[in-house]
């Protein structure tokens, strides 16, 4: 018998040991998964903290008889354009790490041949002796055929498809010119012809070349053509003005008189970015450059200053290049320095000393190309997403098109050379606003139900109600979001006043029901007398609901002097059905069961000895509830609320389906919102891997994870503490 007992004990111990190993192993896998998740989130967002840098990787030289006039992405097959001594433009490509001629563009020597770039695409501008202008994209020629004659039919068709345009200039003005410039945008070609201190400007619509607008300006010393924003900057009598294409005549709007006069005739007036909605201009100090952006104002679109960058003593800006997909500009200075600057906040994230002295710079991808007349130098940009600063993520910034500083989330993954707005403030406000308002709805409902079932209801009634409410927690949030989006949102305008009236009045109605239900309950049979208060409460709520729907809108409308909620939200950019209130209703319903369950456990777990002692001292049930039960269960209730807040903050489907997903930095209840979770679900599938946009989304995921992790951990520790007190205190 003893042998059998020992064998059984050893078998049980062996089974227990294996069970412990298995459970410990799976627990370890859970922790390992959590560590891997956290590590992956941090690793994807960590490049935002790196300092960007430039590393010189190559230098290419051209023949002594050639002069570089335009830079292409030679590392990826684009041609480099050079000016030859015999009235030719040469296209050179990289073969075996050597620049070799691919083809040529030949015209008579009385032609003017220059090149232009529009957001990374190069064009050849050919102006004949009789002032006929032809704009031909370089990609129309390719790099295989020698272009020595008029294009054949196939090449001409290719050029037409590539926005090849031709137009004429005034012959007399062209023949008497002292200088000229041309600038291109996707819509306009603008040519300026200089005659002493007079500038003749012709605007030509590239899509409709017959649409021509001419203007003439006098006493102009320097100017900058900005066809992308349909403006011209003019320096007249040491002051800068701008003229808009849309204005009839030569109306001039003042910009600034704090300008650097220049070191010579070749000093440019300003350095515009690709879309010509932002430009940098040197101030009178010379070693300070100021950023100006196009803003909306009462006078239409005007230029306004944003920030200034101070350079070293006697240091000047040579050229400025804008990155196509990041808020990054490279500023080349006369002191052989390359400044990497966040274009939105103006923070210099890195200053690089360079060994060469290029005259122009341009970004192609993550590589910066700098050129002189005889050489092309290439730098590899590293950790360029590190140009994203905390100020650009959380502080108000002055963006293009905005009248004042603002916090805006507006990504531009589908458009190059666009100012991306990566402010996380609207997303944080959206998540916090929706979560807090959801708590305001869920807390009275959930804790009120918990107090009733845990303290007032009989055991049999409690065993029926509690599982039914907890079962609501199993409803998928996507289903709640679907119902709210399909049913609640369309009815928001009609019933939102009613619901607001219901929420305000329901406590008073329940107090009245509580006062009158006891006398009426005496007339009921004893079998149903207990629990009758629930029937009275439900009946009172239904009656109030009917009154709220039928009469509340007209009552509130007359008090506020409005007819509908639409008028109340007239100043809002969000539809009525997509406001914060509607989101909070759906979110409050979703988190109520979890708050109820934990609160009910905390209230029900208060030791009966404490309640009986209170009754023995003569306290009523209400006094016992307020001063004993809720006092003891308060930490558990707080933990339940915190867990509910954590779930509301981390909810995705409801805020994704019910809101208009408008990232607005507003705490208004009639405004829309976009939460962190919804933003991840919307934009992460479309974000380019390893881009700044992608990494910022992972940063928001880290913020979301840390917030919910801290809130849920504190709530669980608080719950465990109150649970221990309930059992042993």
XYZ file of C-alpha atoms in Angstrom:
729
model
C 0.000 0.000 0.000
C 2.868 2.285 0.854
C 4.581 1.408 -2.437
C 1.450 2.356 -4.369
C 1.144 5.601 -2.428
C 4.779 6.483 -3.123
C 4.372 5.701 -6.815
C 1.257 7.848 -7.014
C 2.975 10.698 -5.210
C 5.976 10.540 -7.527
C 3.666 10.504 -10.534
C 1.755 13.495 -9.218
C 4.959 15.362 -8.501
C 6.210 14.551 -11.991
C 2.955 15.764 -13.529
C 3.046 18.899 -11.398
C 6.634 19.552 -12.438
C 5.830 19.146 -16.127
C 2.748 21.308 -15.756
C 4.888 23.958 -14.070
C 7.422 23.770 -16.887
C 4.719 24.070 -19.562
C 2.925 26.933 -17.854
C 6.190 28.724 -17.170
C 7.254 28.199 -20.781
C 4.058 29.658 -22.181
C 4.266 32.527 -19.707
C 7.811 33.141 -20.867
C 6.637 33.124 -24.494
C 4.047 35.767 -23.632
C 6.707 37.933 -22.024
C 9.070 37.297 -24.944
C 6.341 38.328 -27.389
C 5.776 41.486 -25.388
C 9.506 42.264 -25.403
C 9.720 41.635 -29.169
C 6.713 43.889 -29.744
C 8.162 46.710 -27.674
C 11.585 46.286 -29.276
C 10.122 46.415 -32.774
C 8.089 49.537 -32.020
C 11.078 51.329 -30.544
C 13.464 50.185 -33.283
C 11.185 51.559 -36.018
C 10.752 54.919 -34.278
C 14.345 55.236 -33.041
C 15.771 56.684 -36.320
C 13.833 59.861 -35.564
C 16.291 60.496 -32.725
C 19.406 60.065 -34.872
C 21.320 63.100 -36.097
C 21.332 63.280 -39.904
C 24.645 63.520 -41.714
C 26.195 63.692 -45.174
C 28.968 61.456 -46.460
C 30.769 62.283 -49.701
C 30.679 59.196 -51.919
C 31.726 60.319 -55.412
C 33.090 63.134 -57.558
C 32.772 63.259 -61.348
C 34.510 65.725 -63.676
C 33.676 66.833 -67.211
C 35.973 67.824 -70.048
C 37.686 71.195 -70.018
C 35.626 72.267 -73.049
C 32.362 71.606 -71.196
C 30.504 73.426 -68.445
C 27.875 71.787 -66.196
C 24.588 73.690 -66.408
C 22.122 71.190 -64.941
C 22.415 68.193 -62.676
C 20.530 64.943 -63.117
C 20.416 61.856 -60.936
C 23.323 60.293 -62.769
C 23.519 57.402 -60.290
C 20.096 56.259 -61.485
C 20.513 56.839 -65.228
C 19.450 60.460 -65.629
C 21.700 62.564 -67.881
C 23.916 65.424 -66.800
C 23.542 68.487 -69.035
C 26.659 70.378 -70.099
C 27.201 73.450 -72.245
C 29.756 72.931 -75.015
C 31.834 75.587 -76.735
C 30.240 75.074 -80.165
C 26.570 75.980 -79.499
C 25.616 72.529 -78.315
C 24.107 71.034 -75.214
C 25.519 67.678 -74.262
C 23.813 64.898 -72.331
C 26.244 62.813 -70.314
C 25.496 59.598 -68.449
C 27.472 57.492 -66.033
C 29.179 54.421 -67.536
C 31.665 52.426 -65.486
C 31.867 55.281 -62.992
C 32.880 57.732 -65.770
C 30.734 60.451 -67.318
C 30.451 59.780 -71.046
C 28.493 61.545 -73.781
C 25.134 60.016 -74.621
C 23.776 62.491 -77.184
C 23.722 66.160 -78.049
C 21.267 68.954 -78.710
C 22.565 71.202 -81.523
C 21.143 74.559 -82.540
C 22.493 77.634 -84.413
C 24.700 79.876 -82.349
C 22.159 82.699 -82.423
C 19.878 80.514 -80.271
C 19.804 80.810 -76.492
C 20.059 77.367 -74.878
C 19.516 77.011 -71.137
C 18.030 74.399 -68.831
C 15.357 74.445 -66.150
C 14.255 72.021 -63.418
C 10.743 71.449 -62.118
C 10.653 69.302 -58.990
C 13.441 67.029 -60.135
C 12.609 66.932 -63.872
C 14.937 68.736 -66.288
C 13.931 70.745 -69.354
C 15.844 72.294 -72.244
C 14.771 75.829 -73.154
C 15.605 76.810 -76.737
C 15.000 80.444 -77.829
C 15.656 81.133 -81.489
C 16.953 84.355 -82.994
C 13.426 85.427 -83.919
C 12.242 84.965 -80.269
C 10.506 81.593 -80.638
C 10.642 79.661 -77.359
C 10.628 75.862 -77.210
C 10.541 73.984 -73.913
C 11.524 70.349 -74.275
C 11.745 67.794 -71.450
C 15.097 66.018 -71.423
C 13.446 62.639 -70.921
C 11.757 63.034 -74.325
C 15.120 62.576 -76.002
C 16.332 59.604 -74.021
C 20.064 58.904 -73.822
C 20.635 56.693 -76.845
C 19.979 58.772 -79.987
C 22.102 61.681 -81.147
C 19.800 64.691 -81.357
C 21.378 66.756 -84.125
C 18.313 67.590 -86.193
C 14.678 68.362 -85.772
C 12.984 65.558 -83.838
C 11.415 62.878 -85.954
C 7.709 62.050 -85.693
C 8.088 59.548 -82.863
C 10.321 61.826 -80.825
C 7.986 64.765 -81.417
C 5.033 62.698 -80.195
C 7.015 61.765 -77.115
C 7.824 65.416 -76.454
C 4.188 66.435 -76.838
C 3.191 63.795 -74.334
C 5.941 65.151 -72.077
C 4.566 68.725 -72.043
C 6.620 70.025 -74.954
C 5.453 73.603 -75.583
C 6.368 76.431 -77.922
C 5.461 80.120 -77.867
C 6.853 83.440 -79.021
C 8.266 86.518 -77.322
C 8.128 90.145 -78.561
C 10.858 90.429 -81.210
C 11.784 94.019 -80.381
C 12.154 93.400 -76.676
C 14.145 90.229 -77.261
C 16.569 91.955 -79.623
C 17.160 94.807 -77.144
C 17.476 92.687 -74.036
C 20.241 93.140 -71.469
C 19.341 89.890 -69.732
C 16.556 87.388 -69.410
C 15.211 84.551 -67.227
C 12.662 81.785 -67.527
C 10.949 79.723 -64.851
C 8.535 76.821 -65.153
C 5.830 75.219 -63.083
C 3.446 72.411 -63.878
C 0.951 74.962 -65.242
C 2.845 78.119 -66.224
C 5.954 79.188 -68.102
C 7.067 82.726 -67.287
C 9.772 84.641 -69.159
C 11.293 87.921 -67.991
C 13.209 90.157 -70.441
C 15.442 92.814 -68.907
C 15.983 96.205 -70.546
C 18.091 98.441 -68.311
C 15.952 98.784 -65.160
C 12.731 97.696 -66.860
C 11.473 94.098 -66.828
C 8.950 92.756 -69.318
C 7.220 89.567 -68.085
C 5.202 87.151 -70.220
C 3.103 84.398 -68.618
C 2.179 81.438 -70.841
C -0.213 78.680 -69.828
C 1.596 75.414 -70.592
C -1.649 73.526 -71.110
C -3.145 76.296 -73.283
C -0.230 78.200 -74.892
C -2.627 80.674 -76.476
C -3.381 82.039 -72.997
C -0.746 84.772 -72.616
C -0.515 87.531 -69.981
C 2.036 90.361 -70.308
C 3.210 92.757 -67.590
C 5.936 95.400 -67.384
C 7.696 96.639 -64.249
C 10.027 99.624 -63.935
C 12.954 100.447 -61.649
C 13.602 96.780 -60.918
C 17.093 95.928 -59.693
C 16.537 92.207 -58.922
C 13.630 89.801 -59.225
C 12.583 86.171 -58.703
C 10.019 84.344 -60.841
C 7.605 82.157 -58.855
C 5.291 80.504 -61.412
C 4.333 77.721 -58.997
C 2.470 80.221 -56.818
C 1.767 82.590 -59.751
C 3.810 85.425 -58.257
C 6.863 87.550 -59.019
C 9.195 88.996 -56.386
C 10.629 92.390 -57.310
C 13.283 94.531 -55.657
C 12.442 98.173 -56.266
C 14.349 100.967 -54.499
C 15.833 98.536 -51.950
C 12.429 97.160 -50.990
C 10.851 93.845 -51.974
C 7.363 93.624 -53.446
C 5.348 90.879 -55.048
C 2.900 90.928 -57.914
C 0.235 88.274 -58.417
C -0.722 86.945 -61.806
C -4.394 87.152 -60.864
C -4.176 90.922 -60.277
C -4.885 93.108 -63.254
C -2.125 95.567 -64.002
C 1.069 95.984 -62.036
C -0.301 96.037 -58.495
C 2.576 95.679 -56.016
C 2.240 94.335 -52.493
C 5.042 95.131 -50.020
C 7.056 92.259 -48.571
C 10.051 93.710 -46.741
C 12.742 96.364 -46.915
C 15.098 94.382 -44.675
C 17.087 92.800 -47.505
C 20.730 92.160 -48.257
C 21.838 94.275 -51.188
C 24.253 91.583 -52.350
C 27.937 91.176 -53.001
C 27.531 91.853 -56.688
C 25.212 91.702 -59.672
C 24.960 87.934 -59.481
C 23.537 87.799 -55.940
C 20.000 86.356 -56.195
C 17.102 88.168 -54.601
C 15.725 85.012 -52.952
C 15.965 81.241 -52.873
C 12.539 79.709 -53.631
C 11.601 76.114 -52.883
C 10.243 73.752 -55.522
C 6.574 74.751 -55.521
C 7.350 78.463 -55.080
C 5.104 78.835 -52.032
C 8.103 79.340 -49.762
C 11.278 81.309 -50.295
C 14.311 82.279 -48.234
C 15.697 85.785 -48.415
C 18.863 87.269 -46.920
C 18.196 90.150 -44.525
C 20.137 93.394 -44.343
C 22.652 91.833 -41.953
C 23.753 89.547 -44.758
C 24.519 86.601 -42.469
C 20.854 86.069 -41.619
C 18.312 84.344 -43.852
C 14.561 84.597 -43.333
C 11.833 82.194 -44.415
C 8.658 83.553 -46.025
C 5.576 81.474 -46.814
C 2.412 82.065 -48.791
C -0.520 82.631 -46.423
C -4.237 83.148 -46.669
C -5.308 86.619 -45.544
C -8.062 89.167 -46.045
C -6.206 90.366 -49.145
C -5.957 86.866 -50.584
C -2.695 84.958 -50.685
C 0.217 87.008 -49.376
C 3.738 86.228 -48.191
C 4.495 86.360 -44.473
C 7.729 85.814 -42.510
C 8.077 82.827 -40.187
C 11.576 82.364 -38.765
C 15.167 83.495 -39.301
C 18.439 81.565 -39.380
C 21.614 83.249 -38.161
C 24.817 82.287 -39.974
C 28.433 82.911 -39.102
C 30.029 86.337 -39.485
C 30.480 87.278 -43.174
C 28.796 84.017 -44.204
C 26.316 84.048 -47.097
C 23.838 81.594 -48.530
C 24.994 80.156 -51.849
C 22.099 77.801 -52.630
C 19.197 75.997 -50.952
C 17.881 72.544 -51.888
C 14.619 71.002 -50.715
C 14.181 67.272 -50.085
C 11.298 65.799 -52.070
C 9.643 63.755 -49.306
C 10.897 65.127 -45.975
C 10.658 68.470 -44.239
C 14.355 68.965 -44.855
C 16.308 71.650 -46.658
C 20.041 71.767 -47.231
C 21.596 75.236 -47.112
C 24.970 75.685 -48.800
C 26.974 78.634 -47.445
C 30.030 80.555 -48.532
C 32.030 79.140 -45.578
C 32.013 75.629 -47.073
C 29.243 74.580 -44.706
C 26.162 72.486 -45.427
C 23.310 73.117 -42.995
C 20.547 70.519 -42.661
C 17.446 72.372 -41.489
C 13.898 71.366 -40.609
C 11.957 73.500 -43.092
C 8.925 73.836 -40.805
C 10.477 74.746 -37.454
C 13.720 76.256 -38.749
C 15.900 74.191 -36.424
C 19.400 73.413 -37.674
C 19.751 69.699 -36.974
C 23.261 69.330 -38.382
C 26.069 71.525 -39.706
C 28.491 69.714 -42.024
C 31.872 71.035 -43.130
C 32.474 70.114 -46.781
C 35.775 69.937 -48.640
C 34.443 71.128 -52.000
C 32.765 74.385 -52.921
C 29.772 73.695 -55.226
C 27.726 76.482 -56.755
C 24.363 74.663 -56.825
C 22.880 71.751 -54.889
C 19.880 69.493 -55.469
C 18.409 66.422 -53.771
C 17.657 63.203 -55.650
C 16.261 60.734 -53.173
C 18.580 60.558 -50.172
C 21.570 61.788 -52.168
C 22.640 65.414 -52.404
C 24.270 66.498 -55.656
C 26.479 69.571 -55.737
C 27.942 70.955 -58.948
C 30.503 73.484 -60.085
C 31.197 74.353 -63.702
C 33.596 71.422 -64.039
C 32.712 68.806 -61.396
C 29.786 66.995 -59.817
C 29.985 65.848 -56.186
C 27.583 63.395 -54.567
C 26.869 63.074 -50.849
C 24.929 60.209 -49.304
C 22.428 61.411 -46.735
C 22.189 59.250 -43.623
C 19.423 59.212 -41.007
C 17.646 62.072 -42.765
C 14.413 61.374 -40.883
C 16.278 62.681 -37.851
C 15.494 66.155 -39.189
C 12.103 65.657 -37.510
C 12.275 67.570 -34.224
C 10.154 67.543 -31.077
C 9.121 71.098 -31.838
C 7.790 70.113 -35.267
C 5.858 67.233 -33.682
C 4.235 68.997 -30.745
C 4.559 72.801 -31.045
C 2.451 75.097 -33.252
C 4.198 75.898 -36.529
C 3.593 78.341 -39.358
C 2.690 76.222 -42.374
C 2.179 77.250 -45.972
C -1.337 78.527 -46.535
C -2.059 79.106 -42.826
C -2.526 82.604 -41.461
C -1.200 81.815 -37.967
C 0.828 79.174 -36.172
C -1.131 75.966 -35.819
C -0.827 72.284 -34.969
C -1.814 70.262 -38.016
C -1.570 66.629 -39.055
C -1.618 66.383 -42.844
C 0.682 63.892 -44.515
C 1.709 64.142 -48.156
C 2.857 60.639 -49.041
C 1.318 60.950 -52.510
C 2.948 64.266 -53.435
C 6.617 65.228 -53.657
C 7.995 68.600 -52.605
C 4.989 69.180 -50.394
C 5.252 70.554 -46.882
C 4.257 67.668 -44.614
C 2.479 68.553 -41.376
C 3.401 65.995 -38.739
C 2.021 67.576 -35.567
C 0.891 64.871 -33.134
C -1.064 67.329 -30.990
C -4.387 66.937 -32.899
C -4.156 63.159 -32.586
C -3.428 63.292 -28.861
C -6.258 65.767 -28.337
C -8.609 63.526 -30.339
C -7.778 60.409 -28.310
C -7.956 62.167 -24.946
C -11.121 64.078 -25.816
C -13.004 60.995 -26.984
C -11.822 58.922 -24.006
C -12.687 61.496 -21.341
C -16.125 62.191 -22.769
C -16.767 58.450 -23.050
C -15.936 58.164 -19.343
C -18.442 60.908 -18.538
C -21.093 58.770 -20.180
C -19.908 55.377 -18.951
C -19.103 56.180 -15.308
C -22.630 57.113 -14.110
C -24.206 54.209 -15.987
C -21.642 51.562 -15.088
C -21.025 52.512 -11.458
C -24.710 53.138 -10.848
C -25.507 49.647 -12.116
C -22.636 48.226 -10.054
C -23.920 49.859 -6.858
C -27.391 48.494 -7.444
C -26.451 44.881 -8.170
C -23.661 44.686 -5.556
C -25.404 46.420 -2.673
C -29.146 46.777 -3.153
C -30.237 43.851 -5.323
C -31.021 40.448 -3.871
C -28.682 37.565 -4.664
C -30.996 35.956 -7.194
C -31.554 39.216 -9.067
C -27.821 39.945 -8.968
C -26.984 36.546 -10.418
C -29.251 37.351 -13.352
C -28.296 40.956 -14.067
C -24.518 40.748 -13.583
C -23.808 38.035 -16.203
C -26.149 39.763 -18.647
C -24.267 43.081 -18.377
C -20.859 41.373 -18.480
C -21.962 39.538 -21.602
C -22.138 42.911 -23.360
C -18.357 43.120 -23.066
C -18.100 40.250 -25.532
C -19.774 42.314 -28.282
C -17.085 43.178 -30.862
C -16.233 46.851 -30.961
C -16.541 46.777 -34.748
C -20.206 45.868 -34.334
C -20.782 48.781 -31.962
C -18.975 51.062 -34.402
C -21.050 49.732 -37.290
C -24.332 50.350 -35.458
C -23.207 53.830 -34.425
C -22.090 54.703 -37.958
C -25.202 53.327 -39.679
C -27.896 54.207 -37.163
C -26.677 56.737 -34.600
C -24.753 59.135 -36.834
C -27.629 59.809 -39.280
C -29.954 60.460 -36.331
C -27.492 62.644 -34.450
C -28.960 65.924 -35.621
C -32.440 64.831 -34.628
C -31.695 63.160 -31.281
C -28.537 64.779 -29.921
C -30.512 67.532 -28.185
C -32.794 64.856 -26.833
C -29.953 62.788 -25.480
C -28.308 65.816 -23.870
C -31.586 66.667 -22.175
C -31.945 63.036 -21.060
C -28.461 62.961 -19.479
C -29.046 66.186 -17.562
C -32.519 65.320 -16.247
C -32.194 61.564 -15.567
C -30.566 61.952 -12.086
C -33.475 64.102 -10.896
C -36.018 61.700 -12.356
C -34.373 58.757 -10.590
C -34.407 60.657 -7.297
C -38.142 61.265 -7.714
C -38.674 57.597 -8.626
C -36.743 56.555 -5.515
C -38.956 58.732 -3.310
C -42.277 57.510 -4.699
C -41.504 53.872 -5.444
C -41.542 52.666 -1.802
C -45.180 53.658 -1.068
C -46.293 52.100 -4.334
C -44.232 48.973 -3.714
C -46.267 48.291 -0.530
C -49.285 47.531 -2.704
C -47.401 44.929 -4.745
C -47.316 41.202 -3.896
C -44.400 40.215 -1.680
C -43.107 37.861 -4.347
C -42.312 40.732 -6.730
C -41.870 43.510 -4.180
C -38.093 43.017 -4.050
C -36.675 44.240 -7.310
C -39.669 46.435 -8.076
C -37.408 49.458 -7.792
C -35.760 48.299 -10.993
C -39.081 48.319 -12.804
C -39.874 51.806 -11.486
C -36.457 53.098 -12.563
C -36.786 51.606 -16.041
C -40.283 53.011 -16.397
C -39.125 56.465 -15.319
C -36.233 56.337 -17.780
C -38.538 55.292 -20.625
C -40.970 58.101 -19.796
C -38.129 60.619 -19.716
C -36.851 59.242 -23.015
C -40.237 59.852 -24.621
C -40.379 63.402 -23.273
C -36.785 64.032 -24.439
C -37.536 62.936 -27.987
C -40.895 64.628 -28.323
C -40.454 67.929 -26.480
C -36.793 68.519 -25.531
C -35.540 69.749 -28.954
C -38.115 72.515 -29.140
C -37.571 73.477 -25.483
C -33.775 73.659 -25.774
C -33.966 75.292 -29.198
C -36.190 78.059 -27.860
C -33.888 78.594 -24.868
C -30.770 78.773 -27.086
C -32.510 80.663 -29.866
C -31.723 78.068 -32.558
C -33.808 75.625 -34.515
C -31.454 72.676 -34.845
C -28.066 71.385 -33.935
C -26.918 72.199 -37.448
C -27.013 75.893 -36.629
C -25.099 75.261 -33.413
C -22.361 73.573 -35.439
C -22.380 76.081 -38.287
C -18.848 77.154 -37.491
C -17.610 73.569 -37.283
C -15.847 71.841 -40.146
C -17.299 68.470 -39.141
C -20.671 66.932 -40.064
C -23.136 66.682 -37.197
C -23.041 62.884 -37.269
C -19.243 62.886 -36.931
C -18.892 65.081 -33.846
C -17.180 64.130 -30.596
C -20.491 63.629 -28.814
C -21.556 60.863 -31.188
C -18.154 59.192 -30.828
C -18.380 59.399 -27.054
C -21.819 57.762 -27.021
C -20.603 54.719 -28.913
C -17.337 54.564 -26.991
C -19.126 54.963 -23.661
C -21.360 51.991 -24.459
C -18.305 49.906 -25.340
C -16.393 50.524 -22.103
C -19.363 50.470 -19.694
C -19.417 46.656 -19.201
C -15.749 46.481 -18.200
C -16.090 49.388 -15.747
C -19.260 47.822 -14.363
C -17.717 44.383 -13.855
C -14.653 45.583 -11.959
C -16.589 48.159 -9.934
C -19.210 45.593 -9.011
C -16.550 43.167 -7.815
C -14.939 45.917 -5.712
C -18.255 46.944 -4.121
C -19.469 43.394 -3.570
C -16.088 42.449 -2.090
C -16.436 44.857 0.830
C -16.540 42.595 3.966
C -19.981 42.074 5.454
C -18.518 42.698 8.921
C -17.968 46.335 8.010
C -21.484 46.730 6.680
C -23.025 44.975 9.703
C -20.982 47.140 12.054
C -22.324 50.209 10.303
C -25.890 48.960 10.604
C -25.295 48.142 14.288
C -24.293 51.755 14.896
C -27.644 52.888 13.487
C -26.573 53.921 9.978
C -29.081 53.625 7.162
C -28.329 51.666 3.994
C -27.600 54.876 2.117
C -25.254 56.093 4.857
C -23.540 52.710 4.903
C -23.166 52.817 1.138
C -21.660 56.309 1.070
C -19.474 56.246 4.167
C -18.438 52.605 4.321
C -18.948 50.604 1.141
C -17.922 53.203 -1.435
C -15.125 54.425 0.811
C -13.602 50.949 1.033
C -14.278 50.090 -2.613
C -13.058 53.450 -3.900
C -9.585 52.218 -4.989
C -11.198 49.358 -6.893
C -13.648 51.732 -8.560
C -10.776 54.038 -9.528
C -8.952 51.042 -10.989
C -12.060 50.131 -12.988
C -12.336 53.676 -14.325
C -8.641 53.689 -15.252
C -8.985 50.404 -17.097
C -12.018 51.772 -18.912
C -10.054 54.885 -19.822
C -7.183 52.732 -21.089
C -9.542 50.730 -23.265
C -11.229 53.872 -24.609
C -7.841 55.426 -25.380
C -6.727 52.302 -27.239
C -10.005 51.670 -29.082
C -9.648 51.597 -32.859
C -12.722 50.456 -34.765
C -15.289 52.684 -33.079
C -13.323 55.908 -33.493
C -12.380 54.834 -37.014
C -15.941 54.152 -38.147
C -17.883 56.823 -36.273
C -15.629 59.874 -36.490
C -14.967 61.894 -39.607
C -11.250 61.286 -38.900
C -10.527 64.987 -39.125
C -7.344 65.832 -37.158
C -8.496 69.043 -35.485
C -6.721 70.611 -32.503
C -9.930 71.533 -30.736
C -11.570 70.497 -27.476
C -15.013 71.443 -28.799
C -17.727 68.808 -28.559
C -19.248 69.792 -31.901
C -15.900 69.326 -33.690
C -14.668 66.116 -35.241
C -11.513 64.314 -34.209
C -8.945 61.735 -35.228
C -7.514 59.379 -32.615
C -4.020 57.905 -32.533
C -5.371 54.407 -33.119
C -7.543 55.396 -36.062
C -4.655 57.312 -37.587
C -2.462 54.209 -37.438
C -5.147 52.092 -39.083
C -5.665 54.661 -41.852
C -2.121 55.662 -42.747
C 0.243 52.845 -41.814
C -0.727 50.612 -44.790
C 0.029 53.479 -47.192
C 3.204 54.812 -45.568
C 6.483 54.155 -47.334
C 8.628 51.835 -45.260
C 11.526 53.605 -43.487
C 10.226 57.047 -44.468
C 9.815 59.807 -41.894
C 6.051 59.336 -42.131
C 6.405 55.617 -41.389
C 8.691 56.228 -38.420
C 6.441 58.923 -36.969
C 3.516 56.509 -37.130
C 5.573 54.021 -35.128
C 6.356 56.804 -32.673
C 2.614 57.318 -32.196
C 2.283 53.565 -31.679
C 4.961 53.778 -28.957
C 3.116 56.659 -27.300
C -0.137 54.718 -27.471
C 1.447 51.554 -26.086
C 3.218 53.310 -23.214
C 0.118 55.263 -22.234
C -2.211 52.270 -22.178
C 0.471 50.087 -20.550
C 1.028 52.549 -17.701
C -2.691 53.185 -17.156
C -3.614 49.498 -17.211
C -0.678 48.524 -14.975
C -1.537 51.128 -12.342
C -5.193 50.120 -12.524
C -4.383 46.428 -12.106
C -2.019 47.061 -9.175
C -4.705 49.160 -7.527
C -7.272 46.445 -8.123
C -5.013 43.753 -6.665
C -4.377 45.926 -3.649
C -8.052 46.472 -2.928
C -8.733 42.780 -3.564
C -6.167 41.847 -0.901
C -7.726 44.286 1.526
C -11.135 42.811 0.859
C -9.960 39.343 1.795
C -7.627 40.171 4.651
C -8.443 43.688 5.791
